[in-house]
Amino acid sequence: MTDTLLPNGIKGSGGDSSYFKKGCSPFAQTGRSKLQNKRADLNQQIIKQMRMRAGAENLLKASSNNKVKEMVLLELSYVNSNLQLLMGQLEGLNSSVEVYQNTQETTNIPLIALGLKETKEVDFSTFFKDFILEHYSEDGNSYEDEIADLIDLRQACRTPSRNETGMELLAKYFSHLPLMESRFFSPSRQTGIFFTWYDSFTGVPVCQQNLSLEKASILFNMAALYSQIGTRSDRQTVVGLEEAISSFQKAAGTLNHLKETFTYTPSYDMSPAMLSMLIRMMLAQAQECLFEKTALPGIRNQFSSLMKMAQEAAKVSELYDQVHQSMIQTPIKDNVPFFWSTMSQVKTNHYRSMAHYFVASALLDHRLGPSDDEDKQEKTLSQVYDRLPEGRSPQDILKNKDERECIGKAHIRRAILGHEEALRMYGLCHHLNKMDILQEILKASLQRSLEKYEENENEEEFTDYTEAPDIISKTEHKAEMEVPASTKGPLSVFSAKQRWTAPRTIRLRPEDRDLGFTLKGESPVQVVSLDPLCRAAADSLKEGDYIISVGDTDCKWMGVGEFMRLLKDVDEEGIDIQVVSIMENNPQMPTKSATFSGNLPKTYSMICLAHDVDEKKSRKVSKKLSFISWGLKNKLKSASTLSLPTADNSGALPWNKPFPTFPSSSSYNNDSALY
């Protein structure tokens, strides 16, 4: 879907003098727009039924007439039945993954994309004009054009295009929200502006007067749009696979940012448990694309290459199994579409079976010859298995022809059973039954395993019931969350609420690969267990310091593994690092805001919290002004002759328009955060 150019009547805003990119036309008859229109219609119907149910329940409590109560109970049963039907239809929309796939995609297993959250229109004009007149003593009508632009920008965010332009649109509006909050949303005054967003899984509306829900929902839609970009990518090309990998990693990073920043969102689709599951699903899909990229040029029909691909496939299976386990936990299983859960099971069995097929091919087709490196094969085989059948060793399996055939056939049998189970799960879900491509891929994989078994079947042999060992999952290219390059570091550490020392430069000179201290933390790394006699300690390094750079490389977003890789080639002269220390600060008490969810008032604390995994404590952190620019990771290499079974059996954003101009406010321009 492409952007639709609509006139906005503004001159000199960059680009065309009378046009600027808004969202996609809501009337465009594309599959994705039709799906969103159906979602919006279902949300309205769900609201209507919930209001009817609330009214009937109130009448039931207030009435003492038995005849009236019987009529109300009958009406309630009809309303509840209608709600169940509407929820089922909404689940069907969330299961319509074929809408988001690449139209040319005919050989890859479909991926799951998140649907955009729907919202009601909001009119800022009346309140903003009154506030400008009352608070800033200026005529609000003089800012009518800027306010209209802001309203148009929010409206355009409801239908963003499925490309980088759509992401820029959402990011642009998201960057406006802190400006709006500091200019117009006073903690001592109610705005009268209600932001209503609908749960993407249940359709239940959530309404708030502050901007916390608005910010969280825009972040969710940014992640959803990244997932849609990833599913649309052409996975038959390296460029398309890299786009898909990056998109899913960005989706996971955005969801993780949402989880860490807006901890107590009243909408269930943004609850910590649901976000954790969605993050796992995005990373699993990114890992699947990494596997496809490795296999795209073909897989070398060699012992070591086949074993490597077996472990790569086992890694994909392991991640999807974790996704499935998180989906079946209460209360997630009550809201996640059955299609998603079934798809994760299908992929778990499919990729596990592929792993067993690769190991079987390596054992049966590449017997140990005089020119083969026996020690290398033995080491490779020992790294593939967690445990071996009793009485067998890697050397026995490699050298003994009968043992090698026995274990190889056992792997083929497990591959066949796994493919059959994947096809059985496929048949249980009627939404999956609509996906002919998936069925063809599963059948082609099963047929390939059956042919391999027939090639090595010996009618004179007795039936062997040896069970194939489990395969250890391993990958050379792990899918990781991509984070915004423009941010100052993780919000759980670097925030405006923390006070920091100025950066200090320390010279690291490892002695026999020993730094003199240990590190902890995912990002950024923190110094612990410092040897007071080491050179770094003498150079003013202290326990608790955070390392923010190594040489010229910023490492605020790096974990321990990435940080140590930077030090891998450091010579005797050493390398400079920069560190900062946190200063004590007195936290303030959190504020609360009223929330209305499904016509029932609730109270939620909508402050930003971060969780320290090591110390199990929560610490209040500030909201960031932007979450826009992203980096690119995971540049991969791959290799050559076998191929996977297919369906056919073969930094800153370039905004065109400047921010609206509002009355100045020194409170917004002062940035108290060092990072």
Coordinates of N, CA and C in Angstrom, one line a residue, residues 318-413:
E318 N 13.2 -24.2 18.8 CA 13.3 -23.9 20.2 C 12.6 -22.6 20.5
L319 N 12.8 -21.5 19.7 CA 12.2 -20.2 19.9 C 10.7 -20.3 19.7
Y320 N 10.3 -21.0 18.7 CA 8.8 -21.1 18.5 C 8.2 -21.9 19.6
D321 N 8.9 -22.9 20.2 CA 8.3 -23.6 21.3 C 8.2 -22.7 22.5
Q322 N 9.1 -21.8 22.7 CA 9.0 -20.8 23.8 C 7.9 -19.9 23.6
V323 N 7.7 -19.5 22.3 CA 6.5 -18.6 22.0 C 5.2 -19.4 22.3
H324 N 5.1 -20.6 21.9 CA 3.9 -21.4 22.2 C 3.7 -21.5 23.7
Q325 N 4.7 -21.8 24.4 CA 4.6 -22.0 25.9 C 4.1 -20.7 26.5
S326 N 4.5 -19.6 26.1 CA 4.0 -18.3 26.6 C 2.6 -18.0 26.2
M327 N 2.2 -18.5 25.0 CA 0.8 -18.3 24.5 C -0.2 -19.1 25.3
I328 N 0.2 -20.2 25.8 CA -0.8 -21.1 26.5 C -0.9 -20.8 28.0
Q329 N -0.2 -19.8 28.5 CA -0.3 -19.4 29.9 C -1.5 -18.5 30.1
T330 N -2.1 -18.7 31.3 CA -3.2 -17.8 31.7 C -2.7 -16.5 32.1
P331 N -3.3 -15.3 31.7 CA -4.6 -15.2 30.9 C -4.3 -15.0 29.4
I332 N -3.0 -15.1 28.9 CA -2.7 -14.8 27.5 C -3.5 -15.7 26.6
K333 N -3.7 -17.0 27.0 CA -4.3 -18.0 26.1 C -5.8 -17.6 25.8
D334 N -6.4 -16.8 26.7 CA -7.8 -16.4 26.6 C -8.0 -15.3 25.5
N335 N -6.9 -14.7 25.1 CA -7.0 -13.5 24.2 C -6.2 -13.7 22.9
V336 N -5.2 -14.6 23.0 CA -4.4 -14.8 21.8 C -5.2 -15.6 20.8
P337 N -5.2 -15.3 19.5 CA -5.9 -16.1 18.5 C -5.4 -17.5 18.5
F338 N -6.4 -18.4 18.3 CA -6.0 -19.8 18.3 C -5.1 -20.1 17.1
F339 N -5.3 -19.3 16.0 CA -4.4 -19.4 14.8 C -2.9 -19.2 15.2
W340 N -2.7 -18.2 16.0 CA -1.3 -17.9 16.4 C -0.7 -19.1 17.1
S341 N -1.4 -19.6 18.1 CA -0.9 -20.7 18.9 C -0.7 -21.9 18.1
T342 N -1.6 -22.2 17.1 CA -1.4 -23.4 16.3 C -0.2 -23.2 15.3
M343 N -0.1 -22.0 14.8 CA 1.0 -21.7 13.9 C 2.4 -21.9 14.6
S344 N 2.5 -21.5 15.8 CA 3.7 -21.7 16.6 C 4.0 -23.2 16.8
Q345 N 3.0 -24.0 17.0 CA 3.1 -25.4 17.2 C 3.6 -26.1 15.9
V346 N 3.0 -25.6 14.8 CA 3.3 -26.2 13.5 C 4.8 -25.9 13.2
K347 N 5.2 -24.7 13.4 CA 6.6 -24.3 13.1 C 7.6 -25.0 14.1
T348 N 7.2 -25.2 15.3 CA 8.0 -25.9 16.3 C 8.3 -27.3 15.7
N349 N 7.3 -28.0 15.3 CA 7.4 -29.4 14.8 C 8.1 -29.4 13.5
H350 N 7.8 -28.5 12.6 CA 8.4 -28.4 11.3 C 9.9 -28.2 11.3
Y351 N 10.4 -27.2 12.1 CA 11.8 -27.0 12.1 C 12.6 -28.0 12.9
R352 N 11.9 -28.6 13.9 CA 12.6 -29.7 14.7 C 12.8 -30.9 13.7
S353 N 11.8 -31.2 12.9 CA 11.9 -32.3 12.0 C 13.0 -32.0 10.9
M354 N 13.1 -30.7 10.5 CA 14.1 -30.4 9.5 C 15.5 -30.6 10.2
A355 N 15.6 -30.3 11.4 CA 16.9 -30.5 12.1 C 17.3 -32.0 12.1
H356 N 16.3 -32.9 12.4 CA 16.6 -34.3 12.4 C 16.9 -34.8 10.9
Y357 N 16.2 -34.2 9.9 CA 16.5 -34.6 8.6 C 17.9 -34.3 8.2
F358 N 18.4 -33.1 8.6 CA 19.8 -32.7 8.2 C 20.8 -33.6 8.9
V359 N 20.6 -34.0 10.2 CA 21.5 -34.9 10.9 C 21.5 -36.3 10.2
A360 N 20.3 -36.7 9.8 CA 20.2 -38.0 9.1 C 20.9 -38.0 7.8
S361 N 20.8 -36.9 7.1 CA 21.5 -36.8 5.8 C 23.0 -36.8 6.0
A362 N 23.5 -36.2 7.0 CA 24.9 -36.1 7.3 C 25.4 -37.5 7.6
L363 N 24.7 -38.3 8.4 CA 25.1 -39.6 8.8 C 25.0 -40.6 7.7
L364 N 23.9 -40.6 7.0 CA 23.7 -41.6 6.0 C 24.4 -41.4 4.7
D365 N 24.5 -40.1 4.3 CA 25.1 -39.8 3.0 C 26.6 -39.5 3.0
H366 N 27.1 -39.3 4.2 CA 28.6 -38.9 4.2 C 29.3 -39.8 5.2
R367 N 29.5 -41.0 4.8 CA 30.2 -42.0 5.7 C 31.7 -41.6 5.7
L368 N 32.3 -42.0 6.8 CA 33.7 -41.6 7.1 C 34.6 -42.3 6.1
G369 N 35.4 -41.5 5.3 CA 36.3 -42.0 4.4 C 37.7 -41.8 4.7
P370 N 38.7 -42.4 4.0 CA 40.1 -42.2 4.3 C 40.5 -40.7 4.3
S371 N 39.9 -39.9 3.4 CA 40.3 -38.5 3.3 C 39.6 -37.6 4.2
D372 N 38.6 -38.1 5.0 CA 37.9 -37.2 5.9 C 38.7 -37.0 7.2
D373 N 38.4 -35.9 7.8 CA 39.0 -35.5 9.1 C 38.2 -36.1 10.2
E374 N 38.7 -37.2 10.7 CA 37.9 -38.0 11.7 C 37.7 -37.2 13.0
D375 N 38.8 -36.5 13.5 CA 38.7 -35.7 14.7 C 37.7 -34.6 14.6
K376 N 37.7 -34.0 13.4 CA 36.7 -32.8 13.2 C 35.3 -33.3 13.2
Q377 N 35.0 -34.5 12.5 CA 33.7 -35.0 12.5 C 33.2 -35.5 13.9
E378 N 34.2 -36.1 14.6 CA 33.8 -36.5 16.0 C 33.5 -35.3 16.9
K379 N 34.3 -34.2 16.8 CA 34.0 -33.0 17.6 C 32.6 -32.4 17.2
T380 N 32.4 -32.4 15.8 CA 31.1 -31.8 15.4 C 29.9 -32.6 15.9
L381 N 30.0 -33.9 15.8 CA 28.9 -34.8 16.3 C 28.7 -34.7 17.8
S382 N 29.8 -34.6 18.6 CA 29.6 -34.5 20.0 C 29.0 -33.1 20.4
Q383 N 29.2 -32.1 19.6 CA 28.5 -30.8 19.9 C 27.1 -30.8 19.5
V384 N 26.6 -31.7 18.6 CA 25.2 -31.7 18.2 C 24.3 -32.4 19.2
Y385 N 24.9 -33.3 20.0 CA 24.0 -34.1 20.9 C 24.3 -33.7 22.3
D386 N 23.2 -33.6 23.1 CA 23.3 -33.3 24.5 C 23.6 -34.6 25.2
R387 N 23.0 -35.7 24.7 CA 23.3 -37.0 25.3 C 23.2 -38.0 24.1
L388 N 23.9 -39.1 24.3 CA 23.9 -40.2 23.3 C 23.2 -41.4 23.8
P389 N 22.7 -42.3 22.9 CA 22.1 -43.5 23.4 C 23.1 -44.3 24.3
E390 N 22.6 -45.0 25.3 CA 23.5 -45.7 26.2 C 24.4 -46.6 25.5
G391 N 25.6 -46.6 25.9 CA 26.6 -47.5 25.3 C 27.2 -47.1 24.0
R392 N 26.9 -45.9 23.5 CA 27.4 -45.4 22.3 C 28.2 -44.1 22.5
S393 N 29.2 -43.9 21.7 CA 30.0 -42.7 21.7 C 30.1 -42.1 20.3
P394 N 30.5 -40.8 20.1 CA 30.5 -40.3 18.8 C 31.5 -41.1 17.9
Q395 N 32.6 -41.6 18.4 CA 33.5 -42.3 17.6 C 32.9 -43.6 17.1
D396 N 32.1 -44.3 18.0 CA 31.5 -45.5 17.6 C 30.5 -45.3 16.5
I397 N 29.7 -44.2 16.6 CA 28.7 -43.9 15.6 C 29.4 -43.6 14.2
L398 N 30.5 -42.9 14.2 CA 31.1 -42.5 13.0 C 31.8 -43.7 12.3
K399 N 32.5 -44.5 13.1 CA 33.3 -45.6 12.5 C 32.5 -46.9 12.2
N400 N 31.5 -47.1 13.0 CA 30.7 -48.4 12.8 C 29.6 -48.1 11.8
K401 N 29.6 -48.8 10.7 CA 28.6 -48.6 9.7 C 27.2 -48.8 10.1
D402 N 27.1 -49.9 10.9 CA 25.7 -50.3 11.4 C 25.2 -49.3 12.4
E403 N 26.1 -48.8 13.3 CA 25.7 -47.8 14.2 C 25.3 -46.5 13.5
R404 N 26.0 -46.2 12.6 CA 25.8 -44.9 11.8 C 24.4 -45.0 11.1
E405 N 24.1 -46.1 10.5 CA 22.9 -46.3 9.8 C 21.7 -46.3 10.8
C406 N 22.0 -47.0 11.9 CA 20.9 -47.1 13.0 C 20.5 -45.7 13.5
I407 N 21.5 -44.9 13.8 CA 21.2 -43.5 14.4 C 20.6 -42.6 13.3
G408 N 21.1 -42.8 12.0 CA 20.6 -42.0 10.9 C 19.2 -42.3 10.7
K409 N 18.8 -43.5 10.6 CA 17.4 -43.9 10.4 C 16.5 -43.4 11.6
A410 N 17.0 -43.5 12.8 CA 16.3 -43.0 13.9 C 15.9 -41.5 13.8
H411 N 16.9 -40.8 13.3 CA 16.6 -39.3 13.0 C 15.6 -39.1 11.9
I412 N 15.6 -40.0 10.9 CA 14.6 -39.9 9.8 C 13.3 -40.2 10.3
R413 N 13.2 -41.2 11.2 CA 11.8 -41.5 11.8 C 11.3 -40.4 12.6

